[in-house]
């Protein structure tokens, strides 16, 4: 994984000020160096420039970027962030067509495939990626992002010029680009956050390239083009065939994503998702006489403070112990204390360039920093719940019937701390309803869908389009902040496409949540793991952590220069601080309850201050 950035203007000659713009490219790469600490490079051409910060995983010696190839006197150039998992098949096809290769890395395969097939070569890629290719034949710059949106790519357009980067900070490194928030951005933070409307970069005039899309930039303008979208088809496989195909797709994806010239590891929570990933990896490594490194995460003394709830029914540790013994993995138990978790809230903002999921983010960021000294590549169980229907809101009747995002059905907790003038300005209900209805309307339905099945599709689509993106953002930014590459085998587009059309009855046969995945995993795991009730990523229940946050919020309230206070009502906030927190009533997702509201406010305040954000 890496960090990419650059700029392009078909009506400008950047070479006339070569030294200046080369330095700009170097600055854009340097500020994203955490994504690629191993090497960096730049390339300036007449109409633009490309820069790259490299994390070397494949072909450690020869895979430097920007990478150039020349054909018939014309030079193509690419900067790329990601990993392609069908590289060998693509390379063999291109060799048959007469192409030769100087490296073994997937970067050269993408560039060569683009030269052979043009922009539509993206359809042939199985992987996670964001890339920019300077195309001298079509006289354009092509930006492209993977189907699931695993790898980020932000951009902004000023007149005829486009500036882009893996992270927003890369764009802000470009001269003259400053961070502003307008009404839309404020609504994204306070009404929808930590989620984001697809394609929205929160800051004024900032956009994120949509998953499954490319942006072609040329004299003809900037043209957004979809190369992949989710489609609904009748499911014709029997239940047994569905299990068999699902099992193949899942195991094949995991095996493909083990490709690396450096040792891999896995995150192991003891849940069915991460356990399946770890079991396949462990078995493959065992064939090579090697043991798998596994890592689990928890909080200091969490066994003393844990409170079971409908969202989090059990602790992970007993199930982790069972899986470690079963896999014979080289396991590492990682813990985070209260002060570290609170301090890391600010690093999380720097990783995202935005307020994030409070301590759900800060703890993951910290754990990733602890994994990096051991491994540069990890595989995770992320995305299985969105694809196979694992979250409670897939199954609860109130969520099913609600005309709202099922992970935030009640906006009242968000409103409860804001001052009345700001509330009237935001008009939160209208903003949220518009974004919700627009997303629901995009759901690909079948004419023969019953009203119930159609609603199932809507909830599934919302999860893929919204909630999964939030968690993918978290995983990318938190891992890449320490230069750790996190792979997500369940986000393979073949799995998404196939399972999308599997009827709900097959996904939850016999009333068992995610039963299709559990049946597909039979033989890989002990039944105690395979049929364990879902328990999400851990969070601390230590009231001392909440007390620490309250102290910091009170310090923020007493600071006359605290920027977030212009939006908050002090009396409402005092009332909130005095109330005991209900950990079982999250205001976002499954985990973000009272303490996470405080953490989110601290993140917003730090973000507004450290980025010197103007309100317009």
XYZ file of C-alpha atoms in Angstrom:
616
model
C 0.000 0.000 0.000
C 1.110 3.516 -0.663
C 0.161 7.164 -0.899
C -0.414 8.777 -4.282
C -0.975 12.400 -5.261
C -0.662 14.795 -8.145
C -2.257 17.442 -10.317
C -3.286 17.902 -13.939
C -4.345 20.747 -16.201
C -4.578 20.131 -19.965
C -4.250 23.877 -20.623
C -1.086 24.462 -18.640
C 2.635 23.772 -19.012
C 4.056 22.938 -15.596
C 7.517 22.356 -17.033
C 7.922 26.115 -17.403
C 8.328 26.211 -13.621
C 9.845 22.770 -13.162
C 11.701 23.341 -9.910
C 8.693 24.859 -8.146
C 6.228 22.127 -9.106
C 8.699 19.346 -8.434
C 8.943 20.673 -4.880
C 5.138 20.748 -4.685
C 5.030 17.067 -5.666
C 7.674 16.272 -3.065
C 5.618 18.054 -0.400
C 2.456 16.152 -1.405
C 4.322 12.857 -1.097
C 6.081 13.796 2.136
C 2.893 14.597 4.031
C 1.599 11.106 3.155
C 4.903 9.397 3.979
C 3.234 7.350 6.739
C 1.376 5.463 3.988
C 4.641 4.593 2.272
C 7.735 5.010 4.418
C 10.032 2.835 2.258
C 10.573 5.118 -0.756
C 9.185 8.098 -2.642
C 9.285 9.504 -6.141
C 7.901 12.229 -8.412
C 7.405 12.828 -12.124
C 6.538 16.166 -13.700
C 5.283 16.316 -17.266
C 3.894 19.119 -19.415
C 0.304 19.054 -18.213
C 0.721 17.687 -14.707
C 2.673 15.819 -12.094
C 2.521 12.554 -10.137
C 4.044 11.695 -6.761
C 4.257 8.531 -4.710
C 5.157 7.322 -1.216
C 5.866 3.576 -1.279
C 5.260 0.743 1.136
C 7.144 -2.119 -0.542
C 5.290 -5.453 -0.465
C 5.818 -7.006 -3.920
C 9.140 -6.856 -5.830
C 10.877 -4.893 -3.113
C 13.778 -3.876 -5.372
C 12.190 -2.982 -8.712
C 8.706 -1.691 -7.898
C 9.497 2.005 -7.469
C 6.963 4.606 -8.594
C 6.039 6.700 -10.482
C 6.516 3.905 -13.027
C 6.890 4.696 -16.726
C 6.654 2.604 -19.893
C 7.184 3.812 -23.432
C 5.384 2.531 -26.525
C 5.884 3.916 -30.044
C 7.675 6.919 -28.604
C 4.907 7.788 -26.145
C 5.489 7.473 -22.398
C 2.746 6.314 -20.022
C 3.173 6.828 -16.294
C 1.348 5.466 -13.237
C 1.157 6.051 -9.482
C -0.806 3.382 -7.676
C -1.946 2.438 -4.185
C -3.230 -1.070 -3.574
C -2.799 -4.726 -4.386
C -3.991 -6.766 -7.371
C -4.836 -10.392 -6.599
C -5.109 -11.795 -10.143
C -1.759 -10.394 -11.243
C -0.387 -13.661 -12.623
C -3.398 -14.321 -14.860
C -3.293 -10.772 -16.209
C 0.473 -10.858 -16.781
C 0.230 -14.154 -18.682
C -2.512 -12.728 -20.910
C -0.430 -9.644 -21.675
C 2.676 -11.715 -22.423
C 0.634 -13.683 -24.967
C -0.241 -10.364 -26.582
C 3.449 -9.568 -26.996
C 4.186 -7.470 -23.923
C 7.289 -7.939 -21.794
C 7.897 -7.071 -18.146
C 10.864 -5.677 -16.268
C 9.449 -6.295 -12.779
C 7.300 -8.830 -10.933
C 5.095 -6.162 -9.326
C 1.420 -5.581 -9.998
C 2.056 -1.900 -10.785
C 3.621 -2.788 -14.122
C 0.744 -5.160 -14.881
C -1.816 -2.381 -14.394
C 0.159 0.041 -16.542
C 0.774 -2.513 -19.307
C -2.860 -3.642 -19.233
C -3.974 -0.036 -19.542
C -1.674 0.422 -22.553
C -3.203 -2.677 -24.176
C -6.888 -2.244 -23.307
C -7.324 1.387 -22.310
C -9.240 2.675 -19.262
C -11.673 -0.252 -19.320
C -8.835 -2.556 -18.239
C -10.037 -1.735 -14.717
C -12.861 -4.236 -15.266
C -10.300 -7.055 -15.366
C -8.700 -6.197 -12.030
C -9.421 -8.193 -8.884
C -8.027 -6.186 -6.025
C -7.996 -3.052 -3.954
C -6.643 -0.030 -5.746
C -6.581 3.655 -6.472
C -4.371 4.811 -9.327
C -3.616 7.690 -11.654
C -2.308 7.076 -15.173
C -0.962 9.725 -17.509
C -2.144 8.640 -20.961
C -0.321 10.308 -23.902
C -2.463 8.557 -26.566
C -5.782 9.883 -25.277
C -4.086 13.000 -23.931
C -5.704 12.561 -20.552
C -5.199 11.656 -16.928
C -7.180 8.635 -15.735
C -8.040 8.333 -12.027
C -9.562 5.011 -10.966
C -10.770 3.404 -7.718
C -11.593 -0.197 -6.794
C -15.141 -1.541 -6.771
C -15.625 -1.793 -3.015
C -13.901 1.480 -2.183
C -11.187 -0.109 -0.052
C -8.505 2.345 -1.163
C -9.205 6.103 -0.952
C -8.788 8.768 -3.602
C -9.798 12.407 -3.003
C -9.765 15.278 -5.462
C -10.750 18.892 -6.000
C -11.186 20.867 -9.215
C -10.204 24.530 -9.661
C -11.152 25.843 -13.092
C -9.279 23.489 -15.465
C -6.985 22.028 -12.808
C -7.540 18.871 -10.769
C -5.549 18.108 -7.612
C -5.788 14.623 -6.096
C -4.342 12.492 -3.301
C -4.905 9.334 -1.287
C -5.632 11.496 1.743
C -7.072 14.980 2.038
C -3.846 16.258 3.630
C -2.088 15.549 0.342
C -4.406 18.017 -1.414
C -3.939 20.626 1.305
C -0.190 20.435 0.641
C -0.870 22.006 -2.761
C -0.349 25.798 -2.734
C -3.529 27.829 -2.347
C -5.788 24.967 -1.210
C -7.279 25.740 2.213
C -9.806 23.798 4.315
C -13.291 25.300 4.556
C -16.603 23.972 5.834
C -19.955 25.053 4.442
C -23.452 23.999 5.535
C -23.167 20.676 3.724
C -19.855 19.880 5.415
C -21.214 20.818 8.843
C -24.153 18.481 8.265
C -21.791 15.707 7.265
C -19.966 16.087 10.584
C -22.862 16.686 12.969
C -25.845 15.004 11.260
C -24.290 11.981 9.549
C -20.753 11.583 10.889
C -18.680 9.559 11.336
C -20.255 8.258 8.114
C -19.908 10.293 4.916
C -22.200 10.697 1.944
C -20.655 8.677 -0.917
C -18.339 10.875 -2.959
C -18.308 13.664 -0.376
C -14.960 14.927 0.953
C -16.683 16.958 3.731
C -14.526 20.040 3.118
C -15.937 22.587 0.665
C -15.247 21.574 -2.965
C -13.578 18.313 -1.893
C -14.778 15.070 -3.426
C -13.867 11.417 -3.156
C -13.867 9.305 -6.303
C -16.788 6.900 -5.997
C -16.037 3.160 -5.693
C -16.189 1.403 -9.050
C -15.644 4.661 -10.930
C -12.957 6.364 -12.973
C -12.460 10.036 -13.757
C -11.057 10.920 -17.174
C -9.478 14.391 -17.287
C -8.692 15.974 -20.662
C -9.305 18.978 -22.923
C -12.914 17.788 -23.130
C -13.378 18.280 -19.400
C -13.660 15.962 -16.406
C -15.825 12.920 -17.085
C -16.914 10.552 -14.292
C -17.525 7.039 -15.570
C -18.814 3.938 -13.787
C -17.050 0.722 -14.753
C -18.832 -1.487 -12.191
C -22.104 -1.453 -10.319
C -24.080 -3.907 -8.241
C -26.753 -5.728 -10.267
C -29.732 -7.798 -9.161
C -30.440 -11.147 -10.842
C -32.626 -14.121 -9.933
C -30.668 -16.602 -7.810
C -30.909 -20.014 -9.432
C -28.476 -22.125 -7.373
C -29.772 -24.612 -4.823
C -28.949 -24.101 -1.156
C -26.206 -26.739 -1.338
C -24.732 -25.170 -4.484
C -24.879 -21.746 -2.838
C -22.899 -22.974 0.155
C -20.345 -24.638 -2.123
C -19.857 -21.525 -4.284
C -19.677 -19.251 -1.269
C -17.084 -21.511 0.333
C -14.974 -21.467 -2.838
C -15.201 -17.687 -3.278
C -14.270 -16.990 0.333
C -11.327 -19.383 0.501
C -10.087 -18.374 -2.957
C -10.177 -14.707 -2.008
C -8.244 -15.334 1.211
C -5.592 -17.409 -0.572
C -5.186 -14.794 -3.289
C -4.777 -12.048 -0.726
C -1.921 -13.884 0.965
C 0.344 -12.891 -1.954
C 3.312 -10.954 -0.554
C 7.085 -10.849 -0.625
C 7.042 -10.099 3.118
C 5.453 -12.234 5.892
C 1.735 -11.770 6.533
C -0.348 -11.916 9.715
C -4.044 -11.798 10.632
C -6.246 -9.995 13.115
C -7.985 -12.661 15.224
C -10.966 -11.657 17.371
C -12.341 -15.140 17.930
C -15.388 -14.283 15.820
C -16.402 -16.320 12.798
C -15.129 -13.791 10.210
C -11.555 -13.293 11.383
C -11.335 -16.963 12.400
C -12.167 -18.166 8.881
C -9.532 -15.833 7.433
C -6.968 -16.978 9.992
C -7.777 -20.670 9.498
C -7.246 -20.521 5.728
C -4.001 -18.532 6.130
C -2.684 -20.860 8.835
C -3.390 -23.942 6.712
C -1.650 -22.458 3.666
C 1.418 -21.428 5.663
C 1.572 -24.817 7.366
C 2.050 -26.400 3.921
C 5.190 -24.265 3.659
C 6.385 -25.232 7.137
C 5.566 -21.804 8.583
C 3.358 -20.580 11.450
C 0.871 -17.757 11.157
C 1.282 -14.625 13.266
C -2.081 -13.613 14.816
C -3.074 -10.567 16.873
C -6.041 -9.868 19.146
C -7.047 -6.600 20.767
C -8.577 -5.624 24.091
C -8.373 -3.040 26.841
C -6.531 -3.137 30.141
C -8.755 -4.678 32.858
C -11.691 -4.947 30.463
C -12.629 -8.272 32.037
C -13.473 -6.332 35.218
C -15.626 -3.695 33.554
C -17.286 -5.506 30.631
C -21.078 -5.085 30.383
C -22.965 -7.471 28.118
C -25.572 -5.863 25.853
C -27.718 -6.733 22.853
C -24.994 -5.256 20.663
C -22.034 -6.835 22.482
C -23.099 -10.118 24.130
C -19.701 -11.557 25.074
C -16.007 -10.879 25.431
C -13.538 -12.122 22.852
C -10.676 -13.501 24.962
C -12.029 -17.042 25.656
C -12.766 -17.529 21.945
C -9.379 -16.131 20.922
C -7.695 -18.625 23.263
C -9.660 -21.450 21.649
C -8.688 -20.380 18.120
C -5.013 -19.890 18.970
C -4.859 -23.452 20.270
C -6.786 -24.730 17.251
C -4.551 -22.912 14.730
C -1.264 -23.309 16.600
C -0.555 -19.705 15.653
C 2.134 -17.447 17.041
C -0.281 -15.202 18.876
C 0.099 -11.724 20.358
C -2.402 -10.325 22.884
C -2.389 -6.534 22.545
C -3.937 -4.164 25.082
C -4.634 -0.452 25.271
C -4.919 1.630 28.456
C -7.222 4.580 29.105
C -4.694 7.366 28.673
C -3.304 5.952 25.431
C -6.787 5.528 24.022
C -7.723 9.111 24.890
C -4.464 10.553 23.548
C -4.783 8.594 20.328
C -8.094 10.330 19.563
C -6.032 13.165 18.115
C -3.800 10.881 16.051
C -6.994 9.392 14.637
C -8.047 12.835 13.409
C -4.658 13.274 11.751
C -4.992 9.864 10.110
C -8.423 10.677 8.657
C -8.118 14.456 8.257
C -11.630 14.301 9.732
C -13.360 13.462 13.002
C -13.639 9.674 13.111
C -15.281 6.964 15.207
C -13.929 8.278 18.494
C -12.134 5.635 20.518
C -13.355 2.905 18.150
C -10.879 4.508 15.768
C -8.173 5.599 18.179
C -7.814 2.132 19.676
C -7.612 0.480 16.243
C -4.972 3.004 15.206
C -2.969 2.200 18.336
C -3.259 -1.547 17.830
C -2.102 -1.209 14.221
C 0.969 0.681 15.420
C 1.722 -2.275 17.730
C 1.356 -4.797 14.899
C 3.618 -2.963 12.427
C 6.936 -3.872 14.166
C 6.032 -7.540 13.628
C 4.423 -7.510 10.162
C 3.837 -5.131 7.246
C 0.766 -6.976 5.898
C -2.320 -8.212 7.731
C -5.569 -9.868 6.641
C -8.787 -8.968 8.463
C -12.383 -10.173 8.724
C -13.810 -6.749 7.853
C -16.951 -6.470 5.647
C -18.455 -9.918 6.270
C -21.305 -8.478 8.343
C -22.336 -5.992 5.665
C -22.260 -8.655 2.943
C -23.793 -11.612 4.817
C -26.245 -9.668 7.007
C -24.606 -9.911 10.402
C -25.619 -6.663 12.064
C -28.613 -6.481 14.426
C -30.382 -3.966 12.194
C -30.690 -6.616 9.472
C -32.932 -8.565 11.840
C -34.744 -6.094 14.113
C -38.297 -5.214 13.099
C -37.995 -1.566 14.175
C -34.966 -1.129 11.890
C -36.708 -2.965 9.085
C -39.688 -0.606 9.225
C -37.814 2.619 9.925
C -37.566 5.250 7.208
C -34.028 6.033 8.313
C -30.450 4.807 8.309
C -30.721 1.707 10.527
C -27.504 2.474 12.419
C -28.748 5.989 13.305
C -32.524 5.844 13.543
C -32.795 8.602 16.154
C -31.105 11.969 15.625
C -32.035 13.217 19.087
C -28.712 12.267 20.769
C -26.893 14.346 18.143
C -29.230 17.295 18.590
C -29.148 17.187 22.374
C -25.822 19.043 22.691
C -26.112 21.626 19.915
C -27.287 25.182 20.459
C -30.683 26.125 19.055
C -29.386 28.612 16.493
C -27.031 26.034 14.986
C -29.771 23.394 14.998
C -32.083 25.670 13.047
C -29.298 26.449 10.590
C -28.405 22.784 9.954
C -31.963 21.507 9.471
C -30.597 18.044 10.272
C -33.771 16.060 9.645
C -34.126 17.348 6.108
C -30.461 16.787 5.259
C -30.417 13.226 6.599
C -33.728 12.328 4.964
C -32.597 13.603 1.571
C -29.377 11.580 1.674
C -31.225 8.500 2.934
C -33.913 8.629 0.262
C -31.387 9.245 -2.493
C -29.399 6.156 -1.457
C -32.465 3.956 -1.099
C -33.611 5.010 -4.578
C -30.324 3.728 -6.025
C -30.947 0.183 -4.753
C -31.010 -2.262 -7.691
C -34.287 -4.164 -7.276
C -35.873 -7.018 -9.191
C -39.416 -6.707 -10.483
C -40.265 -10.034 -8.848
C -38.982 -9.002 -5.412
C -41.642 -9.140 -2.735
C -41.973 -5.967 -0.614
C -40.112 -7.775 2.177
C -37.273 -8.918 -0.081
C -37.091 -5.458 -1.653
C -36.645 -3.938 1.796
C -33.953 -6.529 2.553
C -32.115 -5.347 -0.531
C -32.467 -1.718 0.540
C -30.961 -2.409 3.953
C -28.178 -4.468 2.372
C -27.460 -1.724 -0.151
C -27.325 0.939 2.550
C -24.849 -1.191 4.467
C -22.591 -1.705 1.454
C -22.826 1.899 0.349
C -22.551 3.564 3.743
C -21.663 1.523 6.812
C -19.084 -0.666 5.090
C -17.405 2.455 3.716
C -17.074 3.897 7.224
C -15.345 0.749 8.449
C -13.152 0.473 5.353
C -12.093 4.092 5.864
C -11.258 3.282 9.460
C -9.209 0.240 8.529
C -7.284 2.010 5.763
C -6.443 5.212 7.664
C -5.696 3.548 10.998
C -3.436 0.895 9.473
C -1.713 3.137 6.957
C -0.975 5.736 9.631
C 1.721 3.279 10.767
C 2.541 1.937 7.295
C 0.645 -1.337 7.854
C -1.192 -2.840 4.891
C -4.598 -4.236 5.924
C -6.341 -6.499 3.422
C -10.051 -7.343 3.434
C -10.741 -10.689 1.692
C -14.511 -10.502 2.219
C -14.642 -7.313 0.131
C -13.701 -9.260 -3.019
C -16.170 -8.045 -5.643
C -16.975 -11.627 -6.662
C -18.246 -12.341 -3.135
C -20.227 -9.095 -3.039
C -21.835 -9.787 -6.432
C -22.742 -13.389 -5.648
C -24.039 -12.997 -2.101
C -26.021 -9.873 -3.036
C -28.437 -12.034 -5.017
C -28.706 -14.906 -2.522
C -32.219 -14.876 -0.969
C -32.455 -13.884 2.682
C -33.789 -17.321 3.608
C -30.520 -18.883 2.434
C -28.380 -16.300 4.196
C -30.171 -16.933 7.501
C -31.404 -20.518 7.100
C -32.926 -21.932 10.308
C -32.986 -18.427 11.771
C -29.204 -18.404 12.290
C -27.536 -15.059 11.612
C -24.983 -15.322 8.755
C -25.755 -19.016 8.470
C -24.620 -19.099 4.827
C -21.106 -18.026 5.822
C -21.109 -20.406 8.800
C -22.113 -23.339 6.602
C -19.478 -22.327 4.040
C -16.897 -22.385 6.838
C -17.689 -25.885 8.066
C -14.558 -27.962 8.471
C -12.408 -24.864 8.901
C -13.316 -24.012 12.504
C -14.534 -25.605 15.743
C -18.311 -25.357 16.099
C -17.937 -23.200 19.225
C -16.413 -20.532 16.981
C -18.390 -21.211 13.842
C -21.735 -20.714 15.582
C -20.710 -18.109 18.125
C -23.133 -15.206 18.429
C -21.739 -12.047 16.856
C -19.835 -9.696 19.144
C -18.295 -6.633 17.468
C -14.899 -4.986 17.826
C -14.201 -4.512 21.553
C -14.510 -1.225 23.384
C -13.661 -0.310 26.941
C -16.350 -0.233 29.632
C -14.005 1.252 32.212
C -15.766 4.230 33.812
C -12.336 5.733 34.498
C -11.962 6.208 30.749
C -15.238 8.099 30.603
C -14.119 10.200 33.584
C -10.923 11.071 31.696
C -12.981 12.203 28.688
C -15.262 14.267 30.913
C -12.232 16.061 32.350
C -11.001 16.871 28.851
C -14.439 18.049 27.730
C -14.669 20.351 30.750
C -11.261 21.792 29.849
C -12.547 22.339 26.328
C -15.681 24.064 27.657
C -13.609 26.475 29.738
C -11.392 27.400 26.788
C -12.776 30.558 25.203
C -10.940 29.718 21.974
C -12.262 26.133 21.631
C -13.752 26.222 18.103
C -16.395 23.529 18.627
C -18.044 25.518 21.410
C -19.582 27.884 18.839
C -21.891 25.002 17.931
C -22.632 23.598 21.411
C -24.955 24.609 24.229
C -23.011 24.668 27.530
C -26.077 23.946 29.657
C -27.051 20.967 27.519
C -23.507 19.680 27.637
C -23.354 20.044 31.437
C -26.569 18.051 31.724
C -25.123 15.359 29.470
C -21.931 15.127 31.522
C -23.921 14.711 34.738
C -26.046 11.871 33.378
C -24.897 8.246 33.736
C -24.053 6.813 30.311
C -26.189 4.112 28.788
C -23.653 1.894 27.018
C -26.444 -0.156 25.441
C -27.954 2.711 23.417
C -25.496 3.710 20.693
C -26.132 6.853 18.640
C -24.124 5.433 15.742
C -23.599 1.792 14.807
C -23.268 -0.741 17.608
C -20.583 0.806 19.783
C -20.795 4.598 19.798
C -22.714 5.463 22.974
C -22.209 8.164 25.623
C -18.403 8.039 25.990
C -17.992 7.930 22.230
C -20.105 11.091 21.914
C -17.607 12.863 24.177
C -14.697 11.442 22.207
C -16.298 12.592 18.952
C -16.700 16.146 20.289
C -13.051 16.204 21.344
C -12.081 15.046 17.874
C -14.193 17.723 16.184
C -12.669 20.434 18.351
C -9.105 19.262 17.685
C -9.845 18.960 13.961
C -11.264 22.481 13.666
C -8.287 23.861 15.553
C -5.332 21.950 14.098
C -6.515 22.285 10.480
C -7.447 25.984 10.946
C -10.772 25.308 9.248
C -12.745 28.289 8.016
C -16.558 28.264 8.279
C -18.298 29.713 5.220
